[in-house]
């Protein structure tokens, strides 16, 4: 931080930075992709491994409530997304939760054949829809609109509208209320993917009335790599939907070992198989941090950080073009800038201790998670970005070599 970039006194992180185990010398602007490690998680996880697994062995399922984790932790997520208790369950990956929501939605509208999404959706959501269409083989089709006019494409041929609230590339926000209202007016089922929303901004799923919401917990919620995903179902539908992935732990009586499937009571029917207990334990511990977070304050802090970032970058790195909405109300908690050499620039930034990521073809993406980032961090990150762009230190073959994960 330099004297020319004054930082306001209210610009500290929402939680103490020490509550996370962040490496020294790193400015982490990628908590939107993989949240950092809360400091208390390793010890809690160690207890789950050594005491629960190690000492209780198979008794742990009952003694330590392992079997209840998907539902119990689901209630903790419910609070963060404004959903009612008993409407959220954890398990599997987000791709699987998309499949579950979409297959249930299509069955709710058997006379309709269209799934409407947009070209800004994350590919796995679209791929899962394609796979489901092929598997059902009943003449369904996936229609993709531009994000701006997807609302105008909703009509009474649409069975399900399936959208990601915050665009993973640009951070553009969909108007959840308006789109959900339009879907319902046309008789379509609404599915929201909250991958980049949960833990990023306040949500009111209970008030929204969308039939389904899905999301992941390793991004803003800090559950760790591979943390389980969640699905939320509108309360009045829970006992009516038929799970397509009819695994034994979604059965009404798993330990009756009946030969035929009967869906379980309540949201538990969206469970499939054995829960990943260690991942659940890490997530459960990480969620303790969230007990101290007010989502409205979080959103206000996130906007302060992203606004500061945009104004600093535009003033100091003129060759970068803003790819995110300029209006903070139209943006999630991430900001992207465009540059033809964005990949090499991002590698140079990472080499200098500022971690963001890259999304093809030319987006440098930065996430702003106010739990541990301050405005001073944002300014310090732009100091590095400015130096890299001025000196062209990114212009080296080693920074152009593409890694498997970008
Ligand atoms: C991150 C993300 C996913 C990831 O899906 P996984 O199956 O958990 O790997 C899916 N959809 C969206 C919109 C995402 O942002």
Tab-separated table of C-alpha atoms and ligand atoms in Angstrom:
chain	number	residue	atom	x	y	z
A	1	UNK	CA	0.000	0.000	0.000
A	2	UNK	CA	1.317	3.445	-0.869
A	3	UNK	CA	0.334	6.877	0.392
A	4	UNK	CA	-1.326	7.666	-2.924
A	5	UNK	CA	-3.919	4.969	-2.274
A	6	UNK	CA	-5.561	5.823	1.012
A	7	UNK	CA	-7.559	3.021	2.578
A	8	UNK	CA	-10.632	3.924	4.581
A	9	UNK	CA	-10.752	2.830	8.215
A	10	UNK	CA	-13.834	0.647	7.620
A	11	UNK	CA	-11.915	-1.375	5.073
A	12	UNK	CA	-10.794	-4.309	7.200
A	13	UNK	CA	-11.977	-7.880	6.528
A	14	UNK	CA	-15.258	-9.067	8.081
A	15	UNK	CA	-13.487	-11.769	10.082
A	16	UNK	CA	-9.974	-11.689	11.447
A	17	UNK	CA	-7.556	-12.852	8.782
A	18	UNK	CA	-5.961	-15.168	11.373
A	19	UNK	CA	-9.067	-17.334	11.259
A	20	UNK	CA	-7.710	-18.680	7.966
A	21	UNK	CA	-4.468	-20.527	7.287
A	22	UNK	CA	-3.291	-18.500	4.325
A	23	UNK	CA	0.292	-18.870	3.104
A	24	UNK	CA	2.624	-15.969	3.855
A	25	UNK	CA	3.172	-13.554	1.022
A	26	UNK	CA	0.090	-14.632	-0.914
A	27	UNK	CA	-2.846	-12.416	-1.865
A	28	UNK	CA	-5.644	-14.859	-2.528
A	29	UNK	CA	-8.198	-13.611	-5.035
A	30	UNK	CA	-9.521	-17.059	-5.927
A	31	UNK	CA	-11.781	-17.869	-2.976
A	32	UNK	CA	-14.621	-17.949	-5.527
A	33	UNK	CA	-13.068	-21.071	-7.047
A	34	UNK	CA	-11.606	-22.815	-4.005
A	35	UNK	CA	-12.156	-21.200	-0.627
A	36	UNK	CA	-9.090	-21.102	1.668
A	37	UNK	CA	-8.588	-23.300	4.721
A	38	UNK	CA	-10.136	-22.052	7.971
A	39	UNK	CA	-7.502	-22.359	10.707
A	40	UNK	CA	-9.545	-24.643	12.960
A	41	UNK	CA	-10.451	-27.183	10.276
A	42	UNK	CA	-7.304	-29.414	10.385
A	43	UNK	CA	-7.718	-30.056	14.102
A	44	UNK	CA	-11.408	-30.877	13.759
A	45	UNK	CA	-10.696	-33.142	10.820
A	46	UNK	CA	-7.915	-34.815	12.745
A	47	UNK	CA	-10.419	-35.570	15.522
A	48	UNK	CA	-12.861	-37.057	13.046
A	49	UNK	CA	-10.143	-39.239	11.585
A	50	UNK	CA	-8.358	-40.383	14.763
A	51	UNK	CA	-11.139	-40.479	17.326
A	52	UNK	CA	-14.274	-41.063	15.312
A	53	UNK	CA	-13.030	-43.255	12.491
A	54	UNK	CA	-10.009	-44.628	14.336
A	55	UNK	CA	-11.660	-45.477	17.647
A	56	UNK	CA	-15.341	-45.861	16.890
A	57	UNK	CA	-14.863	-47.686	13.607
A	58	UNK	CA	-18.232	-48.638	12.145
A	59	UNK	CA	-19.969	-47.568	15.359
A	60	UNK	CA	-19.219	-44.000	14.221
A	61	UNK	CA	-22.276	-43.993	11.957
A	62	UNK	CA	-24.481	-43.965	15.055
A	63	UNK	CA	-22.168	-42.676	17.785
A	64	UNK	CA	-20.988	-39.624	15.890
A	65	UNK	CA	-24.058	-38.910	13.801
A	66	UNK	CA	-22.300	-39.532	10.495
A	67	UNK	CA	-25.508	-40.716	8.886
A	68	UNK	CA	-27.312	-37.478	9.812
A	69	UNK	CA	-24.637	-35.175	8.403
A	70	UNK	CA	-26.157	-34.585	4.940
A	71	UNK	CA	-29.392	-33.310	6.456
A	72	UNK	CA	-27.927	-31.563	9.513
A	73	UNK	CA	-25.316	-29.678	7.481
A	74	UNK	CA	-28.024	-29.035	4.887
A	75	UNK	CA	-29.846	-26.984	7.525
A	76	UNK	CA	-26.708	-24.917	8.103
A	77	UNK	CA	-26.516	-24.209	4.365
A	78	UNK	CA	-30.252	-23.444	4.324
A	79	UNK	CA	-29.716	-20.524	6.673
A	80	UNK	CA	-27.068	-19.058	4.364
A	81	UNK	CA	-29.268	-19.240	1.270
A	82	UNK	CA	-32.486	-18.116	2.942
A	83	UNK	CA	-34.175	-21.512	2.665
A	84	UNK	CA	-36.399	-23.251	5.214
A	85	UNK	CA	-34.904	-25.931	7.477
A	86	UNK	CA	-35.486	-29.421	6.144
A	87	UNK	CA	-35.320	-28.368	2.495
A	88	UNK	CA	-31.590	-28.790	1.818
A	89	UNK	CA	-29.460	-31.926	1.730
A	90	UNK	CA	-25.758	-32.419	0.992
A	91	UNK	CA	-24.018	-35.016	-1.096
A	92	UNK	CA	-22.278	-35.892	-4.351
A	93	UNK	CA	-20.960	-33.231	-6.715
A	94	UNK	CA	-22.857	-30.329	-8.199
A	95	UNK	CA	-23.066	-32.084	-11.583
A	96	UNK	CA	-25.060	-34.868	-9.874
A	97	UNK	CA	-27.314	-32.356	-8.116
A	98	UNK	CA	-28.032	-30.697	-11.465
A	99	UNK	CA	-29.053	-34.081	-12.836
A	100	UNK	CA	-31.339	-34.722	-9.870
A	101	UNK	CA	-33.057	-31.354	-10.100
A	102	UNK	CA	-33.465	-31.477	-13.855
A	103	UNK	CA	-34.750	-35.040	-14.025
A	104	UNK	CA	-37.322	-34.274	-11.306
A	105	UNK	CA	-38.316	-31.072	-13.112
A	106	UNK	CA	-38.856	-32.832	-16.452
A	107	UNK	CA	-41.017	-35.432	-14.788
A	108	UNK	CA	-43.147	-32.644	-13.291
A	109	UNK	CA	-43.935	-31.378	-16.812
A	110	UNK	CA	-44.305	-34.580	-18.852
A	111	UNK	CA	-46.159	-32.857	-21.715
A	112	UNK	CA	-43.337	-30.359	-22.357
A	113	UNK	CA	-40.004	-31.016	-24.084
A	114	UNK	CA	-37.799	-27.947	-23.718
A	115	UNK	CA	-35.064	-27.130	-21.245
A	116	UNK	CA	-34.127	-23.459	-21.415
A	117	UNK	CA	-30.714	-22.253	-20.304
A	118	UNK	CA	-28.217	-19.655	-21.451
A	119	UNK	CA	-24.860	-19.499	-23.144
A	120	UNK	CA	-23.314	-18.117	-19.947
A	121	UNK	CA	-24.090	-21.246	-17.973
A	122	UNK	CA	-21.253	-23.383	-16.676
A	123	UNK	CA	-20.592	-26.217	-19.144
A	124	UNK	CA	-21.191	-29.107	-16.753
A	125	UNK	CA	-24.782	-27.951	-16.208
A	126	UNK	CA	-25.331	-28.014	-19.968
A	127	UNK	CA	-23.485	-31.313	-20.416
A	128	UNK	CA	-25.600	-32.954	-17.720
A	129	UNK	CA	-28.736	-31.717	-19.484
A	130	UNK	CA	-27.491	-33.187	-22.783
A	131	UNK	CA	-26.762	-36.506	-21.114
A	132	UNK	CA	-30.158	-36.628	-19.442
A	133	UNK	CA	-31.909	-35.815	-22.730
A	134	UNK	CA	-30.080	-38.687	-24.440
A	135	UNK	CA	-30.816	-41.059	-21.582
A	136	UNK	CA	-34.543	-40.220	-21.474
A	137	UNK	CA	-34.781	-40.435	-25.276
A	138	UNK	CA	-38.206	-38.775	-25.272
A	139	UNK	CA	-37.513	-35.915	-27.648
A	140	UNK	CA	-36.374	-33.315	-25.134
A	141	UNK	CA	-34.181	-30.459	-26.329
A	142	UNK	CA	-31.862	-27.947	-24.705
A	143	UNK	CA	-32.331	-24.380	-25.918
A	144	UNK	CA	-29.698	-21.753	-25.121
A	145	UNK	CA	-30.408	-18.053	-25.198
A	146	UNK	CA	-28.080	-15.132	-24.640
A	147	UNK	CA	-28.081	-14.327	-20.916
A	148	UNK	CA	-29.687	-10.914	-21.516
A	149	UNK	CA	-32.710	-12.233	-23.366
A	150	UNK	CA	-33.230	-15.638	-21.777
A	151	UNK	CA	-36.252	-14.203	-19.968
A	152	UNK	CA	-37.890	-13.362	-23.302
A	153	UNK	CA	-37.497	-16.937	-24.482
A	154	UNK	CA	-39.581	-18.406	-21.695
A	155	UNK	CA	-42.891	-19.632	-23.102
A	156	UNK	CA	-45.357	-22.427	-22.477
A	157	UNK	CA	-43.265	-24.968	-24.382
A	158	UNK	CA	-40.552	-24.771	-21.708
A	159	UNK	CA	-40.561	-27.550	-19.126
A	160	UNK	CA	-37.651	-26.232	-17.060
A	161	UNK	CA	-35.635	-23.039	-16.912
A	162	UNK	CA	-32.164	-23.925	-15.626
A	163	UNK	CA	-29.797	-21.043	-14.961
A	164	UNK	CA	-26.735	-20.199	-12.945
A	165	UNK	CA	-27.415	-17.074	-10.907
A	166	UNK	CA	-23.880	-15.618	-11.125
A	167	UNK	CA	-22.024	-16.083	-14.416
A	168	UNK	CA	-18.800	-17.965	-13.692
A	169	UNK	CA	-16.837	-15.961	-16.251
A	170	UNK	CA	-17.993	-12.385	-15.756
A	171	UNK	CA	-19.861	-12.345	-12.460
A	172	UNK	CA	-23.009	-11.063	-14.224
A	173	UNK	CA	-26.078	-11.566	-12.019
A	174	UNK	CA	-29.397	-12.812	-13.286
A	175	UNK	CA	-32.519	-11.201	-11.867
A	176	UNK	CA	-33.726	-14.210	-9.887
A	177	UNK	CA	-37.103	-12.778	-8.969
A	178	UNK	CA	-38.051	-11.619	-12.469
A	179	UNK	CA	-36.926	-14.828	-14.175
A	180	UNK	CA	-38.571	-17.086	-11.591
A	181	UNK	CA	-41.803	-15.114	-11.982
A	182	UNK	CA	-41.640	-15.409	-15.778
A	183	UNK	CA	-40.952	-19.151	-15.571
A	184	UNK	CA	-43.917	-19.684	-13.283
A	185	UNK	CA	-46.193	-17.488	-15.391
A	186	UNK	CA	-45.396	-19.779	-18.341
A	187	UNK	CA	-45.924	-22.908	-16.233
A	188	UNK	CA	-42.236	-23.881	-16.286
A	189	UNK	CA	-40.197	-25.312	-13.417
A	190	UNK	CA	-37.350	-23.067	-12.185
A	191	UNK	CA	-33.916	-24.430	-11.264
A	192	UNK	CA	-31.232	-22.094	-9.927
A	193	UNK	CA	-27.575	-23.019	-9.706
A	194	UNK	CA	-26.055	-21.074	-6.812
A	195	UNK	CA	-22.437	-22.204	-7.304
A	196	UNK	CA	-21.142	-18.619	-7.263
A	197	UNK	CA	-23.891	-17.196	-5.051
A	198	UNK	CA	-23.903	-19.269	-1.860
A	199	UNK	CA	-21.623	-17.439	0.561
A	200	UNK	CA	-21.233	-14.520	-1.838
A	201	UNK	CA	-24.452	-12.570	-1.387
A	202	UNK	CA	-27.737	-12.683	0.538
A	203	UNK	CA	-30.350	-15.005	-0.937
A	204	UNK	CA	-33.997	-15.618	-0.126
A	205	UNK	CA	-34.858	-19.024	-1.515
A	206	UNK	CA	-37.932	-19.357	0.700
A	207	UNK	CA	-39.350	-16.097	-0.624
A	208	UNK	CA	-38.358	-16.807	-4.220
A	209	UNK	CA	-40.473	-19.912	-4.652
A	210	UNK	CA	-38.246	-21.562	-7.256
A	211	UNK	CA	-38.771	-25.317	-7.322
A	212	UNK	CA	-35.100	-26.303	-7.100
A	213	UNK	CA	-31.748	-24.801	-6.206
A	214	UNK	CA	-28.358	-26.477	-6.284
A	215	UNK	CA	-24.875	-25.311	-5.406
A	216	UNK	CA	-21.430	-26.253	-4.235
A	217	UNK	CA	-19.604	-25.730	-0.983
A	218	UNK	CA	-15.926	-25.647	-1.945
A	219	UNK	CA	-16.106	-22.156	-3.451
A	220	UNK	CA	-17.194	-19.312	-1.148
A	221	UNK	CA	-18.208	-21.652	1.676
A	222	UNK	CA	-14.649	-22.971	2.232
A	223	UNK	CA	-15.570	-26.653	2.481
A	224	UNK	CA	-12.320	-27.795	0.846
A	225	UNK	CA	-11.492	-29.416	-2.513
A	226	UNK	CA	-14.197	-31.925	-3.423
A	227	UNK	CA	-16.589	-30.765	-0.679
A	228	UNK	CA	-20.127	-32.104	-1.239
A	229	UNK	CA	-22.740	-30.167	-3.185
A	230	UNK	CA	-26.261	-29.310	-2.028
A	231	UNK	CA	-29.776	-29.447	-3.402
A	232	UNK	CA	-32.736	-27.468	-2.115
A	233	UNK	CA	-36.321	-28.379	-2.986
A	234	UNK	CA	-39.380	-26.192	-2.413
A	235	UNK	CA	-41.108	-27.536	0.714
A	236	UNK	CA	-44.463	-28.343	-0.916
A	237	UNK	CA	-42.761	-30.502	-3.576
A	238	UNK	CA	-40.373	-32.522	-1.477
A	239	UNK	CA	-42.683	-35.441	-0.841
A	240	UNK	CA	-44.055	-35.411	-4.388
A	241	UNK	CA	-40.903	-35.629	-6.489
A	242	UNK	CA	-39.528	-38.950	-7.659
A	243	UNK	CA	-35.744	-39.186	-7.389
A	244	UNK	CA	-34.197	-40.451	-10.636
A	245	UNK	CA	-31.012	-41.447	-8.827
A	246	UNK	CA	-32.772	-43.865	-6.516
A	247	UNK	CA	-29.924	-44.897	-4.258
A	248	UNK	CA	-30.337	-46.804	-1.024
A	249	UNK	CA	-29.745	-43.842	1.272
A	250	UNK	CA	-32.654	-41.999	-0.323
A	251	UNK	CA	-34.861	-45.025	0.419
A	252	UNK	CA	-37.568	-44.815	3.075
A	253	UNK	CA	-35.883	-47.607	5.067
A	254	UNK	CA	-32.281	-48.175	3.922
A	255	UNK	CA	-31.574	-50.764	6.576
A	256	UNK	CA	-34.687	-52.780	5.821
A	257	UNK	CA	-32.842	-53.779	2.627
A	258	UNK	CA	-36.057	-54.114	0.684
A	259	UNK	CA	-35.788	-55.391	-2.888
A	260	UNK	CA	-37.586	-52.398	-4.361
A	261	UNK	CA	-37.114	-48.627	-4.046
A	262	UNK	CA	-39.444	-46.477	-1.982
A	263	UNK	CA	-38.477	-42.804	-1.700
A	264	UNK	CA	-37.666	-41.568	1.782
A	265	UNK	CA	-39.596	-38.993	3.759
A	266	UNK	CA	-38.627	-35.396	3.218
A	267	UNK	CA	-35.469	-34.026	1.660
A	268	UNK	CA	-33.556	-37.220	2.544
A	269	UNK	CA	-34.936	-38.733	-0.645
A	270	UNK	CA	-32.443	-36.632	-2.590
A	271	UNK	CA	-29.586	-38.537	-0.981
A	272	UNK	CA	-27.980	-41.221	-3.125
A	273	UNK	CA	-25.229	-43.262	-1.449
A	274	UNK	CA	-22.788	-43.201	1.450
A	275	UNK	CA	-21.896	-39.641	2.499
A	276	UNK	CA	-18.218	-38.589	2.315
A	277	UNK	CA	-17.842	-38.220	6.079
A	278	UNK	CA	-14.399	-36.619	6.090
A	279	UNK	CA	-15.425	-33.989	3.533
A	280	UNK	CA	-18.637	-33.408	5.453
A	281	UNK	CA	-16.654	-32.963	8.673
A	282	UNK	CA	-14.361	-30.396	7.027
A	283	UNK	CA	-17.364	-28.506	5.665
A	284	UNK	CA	-19.218	-28.679	8.977
A	285	UNK	CA	-16.207	-27.177	10.745
A	286	UNK	CA	-15.740	-24.509	8.048
A	287	UNK	CA	-19.374	-23.464	8.429
A	288	UNK	CA	-18.656	-22.415	12.029
A	289	UNK	CA	-17.059	-19.292	10.539
A	290	UNK	CA	-20.307	-18.475	8.811
A	291	UNK	CA	-22.194	-18.367	12.106
A	292	UNK	CA	-20.503	-15.000	12.662
A	293	UNK	CA	-21.250	-13.534	9.236
A	294	UNK	CA	-24.099	-11.190	8.401
A	295	UNK	CA	-24.861	-11.661	4.703
A	296	UNK	CA	-25.908	-8.033	4.119
A	297	UNK	CA	-22.662	-6.768	5.604
A	298	UNK	CA	-20.783	-9.344	3.546
A	299	UNK	CA	-22.411	-8.103	0.366
A	300	UNK	CA	-21.659	-4.457	1.180
A	301	UNK	CA	-18.019	-5.333	1.881
A	302	UNK	CA	-17.766	-7.385	-1.298
A	303	UNK	CA	-19.031	-4.469	-3.357
A	304	UNK	CA	-16.532	-2.111	-1.694
A	305	UNK	CA	-13.691	-4.478	-2.600
A	306	UNK	CA	-14.735	-5.086	-6.196
A	307	UNK	CA	-15.433	-1.394	-6.829
A	308	UNK	CA	-12.011	-0.499	-5.485
A	309	UNK	CA	-10.385	-3.190	-7.639
A	310	UNK	CA	-12.083	-2.000	-10.824
A	311	UNK	CA	-11.202	1.646	-10.294
A	312	UNK	CA	-7.561	0.840	-9.442
A	313	UNK	CA	-7.109	-1.498	-12.426
A	314	UNK	CA	-8.726	0.899	-14.884
A	315	UNK	CA	-6.562	3.757	-13.636
A	316	UNK	CA	-3.310	1.809	-13.593
A	317	UNK	CA	-3.576	-0.980	-16.204
A	318	UNK	CA	-5.304	0.640	-19.179
A	319	UNK	CA	-4.650	-2.292	-21.537
A	320	UNK	CA	-7.059	-4.476	-19.526
A	321	UNK	CA	-10.754	-4.309	-20.435
A	322	UNK	CA	-13.466	-4.825	-17.849
A	323	UNK	CA	-15.528	-7.896	-18.779
A	324	UNK	CA	-17.839	-7.729	-15.749
A	325	UNK	CA	-20.896	-5.519	-15.343
A	326	UNK	CA	-19.901	-2.060	-14.182
A	327	UNK	CA	-22.970	-1.758	-11.989
A	328	UNK	CA	-22.115	-3.550	-8.718
A	329	UNK	CA	-25.765	-4.488	-8.244
A	330	UNK	CA	-25.546	-6.468	-11.487
A	331	UNK	CA	-22.432	-8.352	-10.380
A	332	UNK	CA	-21.690	-11.191	-7.975
A	333	UNK	CA	-18.505	-11.230	-5.918
A	334	UNK	CA	-16.020	-11.606	-8.766
A	335	UNK	CA	-14.519	-9.355	-11.406
A	336	UNK	CA	-12.964	-10.308	-14.744
A	337	UNK	CA	-10.704	-8.354	-17.037
A	338	UNK	CA	-10.012	-9.239	-20.623
A	339	UNK	CA	-6.604	-9.333	-22.319
A	340	UNK	CA	-5.409	-11.463	-25.265
A	341	UNK	CA	-2.413	-12.538	-23.139
A	342	UNK	CA	-4.538	-12.994	-20.026
A	343	UNK	CA	-3.321	-16.532	-19.428
A	344	UNK	CA	0.371	-15.573	-19.342
A	345	UNK	CA	-0.421	-12.488	-17.268
A	346	UNK	CA	-2.263	-14.582	-14.711
A	347	UNK	CA	0.663	-17.021	-14.448
A	348	UNK	CA	3.034	-14.086	-13.916
A	349	UNK	CA	0.714	-12.701	-11.244
A	350	UNK	CA	0.568	-16.061	-9.477
A	351	UNK	CA	4.367	-16.295	-9.614
A	352	UNK	CA	4.428	-12.930	-7.827
A	353	UNK	CA	2.035	-14.076	-5.115
A	354	UNK	CA	-1.323	-12.794	-6.377
A	355	UNK	CA	-3.582	-15.764	-7.046
A	356	UNK	CA	-6.546	-15.405	-9.364
A	357	UNK	CA	-7.460	-17.658	-12.256
A	358	UNK	CA	-8.044	-17.690	-15.988
A	359	UNK	CA	-11.079	-18.598	-18.050
A	360	UNK	CA	-10.736	-19.176	-21.789
A	361	UNK	CA	-10.392	-17.466	-24.104
A	362	UNK	CA	-9.035	-14.295	-22.514
A	363	UNK	CA	-10.439	-13.652	-19.036
A	364	UNK	CA	-8.403	-12.969	-15.924
A	365	UNK	CA	-10.787	-13.667	-13.073
A	366	UNK	CA	-10.550	-12.336	-9.530
A	367	UNK	CA	-12.794	-13.249	-6.615
A	368	UNK	CA	-13.460	-10.916	-3.678
A	369	UNK	CA	-14.231	-12.682	-0.463
A	370	UNK	CA	-14.465	-10.103	2.305
A	371	UNK	CA	-14.101	-12.679	5.081
A	372	UNK	CA	-10.327	-12.311	4.876
A	373	UNK	CA	-9.609	-9.672	2.219
A	374	UNK	CA	-9.214	-5.991	3.002
A	375	UNK	CA	-9.154	-2.995	0.688
A	376	UNK	CA	-5.417	-2.780	1.383
A	377	UNK	CA	-5.066	-6.305	-0.051
A	378	UNK	CA	-6.934	-5.254	-3.162
A	379	UNK	CA	-4.684	-2.250	-3.665
A	380	UNK	CA	-1.573	-4.370	-3.043
A	381	UNK	CA	-2.757	-6.881	-5.656
A	382	UNK	CA	-3.196	-4.115	-8.210
A	383	UNK	CA	0.315	-2.866	-7.378
A	384	UNK	CA	1.613	-6.241	-8.585
A	385	UNK	CA	-0.679	-6.307	-11.609
A	386	UNK	CA	0.436	-2.823	-12.596
A	387	UNK	CA	4.108	-3.791	-12.330
A	388	UNK	CA	3.574	-6.913	-14.431
A	389	UNK	CA	1.723	-5.094	-17.189
A	390	UNK	CA	4.174	-2.145	-17.227
A	391	UNK	CA	7.306	-4.304	-17.351
A	392	UNK	CA	5.723	-7.036	-19.520
A	393	UNK	CA	7.238	-9.580	-17.170
A	394	UNK	CA	4.456	-11.955	-18.275
A	395	UNK	CA	5.984	-12.157	-21.765
A	396	UNK	CA	7.880	-15.415	-21.268
A	397	UNK	CA	7.288	-18.860	-22.736
A	398	UNK	CA	7.042	-20.473	-19.288
A	399	UNK	CA	3.992	-18.336	-18.497
A	400	UNK	CA	2.293	-19.348	-21.760
A	401	UNK	CA	2.490	-23.115	-21.158
A	402	UNK	CA	-1.042	-24.220	-20.244
A	403	UNK	CA	-1.527	-26.279	-17.103
A	404	UNK	CA	-4.308	-28.880	-16.842
A	405	UNK	CA	-6.325	-26.726	-14.432
A	406	UNK	CA	-6.444	-23.050	-15.339
B	1	LIG	C1	-18.164	-24.879	-9.998
B	1	LIG	C2	-19.414	-25.212	-10.738
B	1	LIG	C3	-19.804	-26.549	-10.952
B	1	LIG	C4	-18.928	-27.687	-10.501
B	1	LIG	O1	-19.571	-28.928	-10.562
B	1	LIG	P1	-18.929	-30.191	-9.836
B	1	LIG	O2	-19.745	-31.334	-10.290
B	1	LIG	O3	-19.017	-29.960	-8.351
B	1	LIG	O4	-17.499	-30.303	-10.270
B	1	LIG	C5	-21.010	-26.775	-11.593
B	1	LIG	N1	-21.797	-25.750	-12.012
B	1	LIG	C6	-21.440	-24.468	-11.835
B	1	LIG	C7	-22.343	-23.385	-12.308
B	1	LIG	C8	-20.234	-24.169	-11.222
B	1	LIG	O5	-19.861	-22.898	-11.070
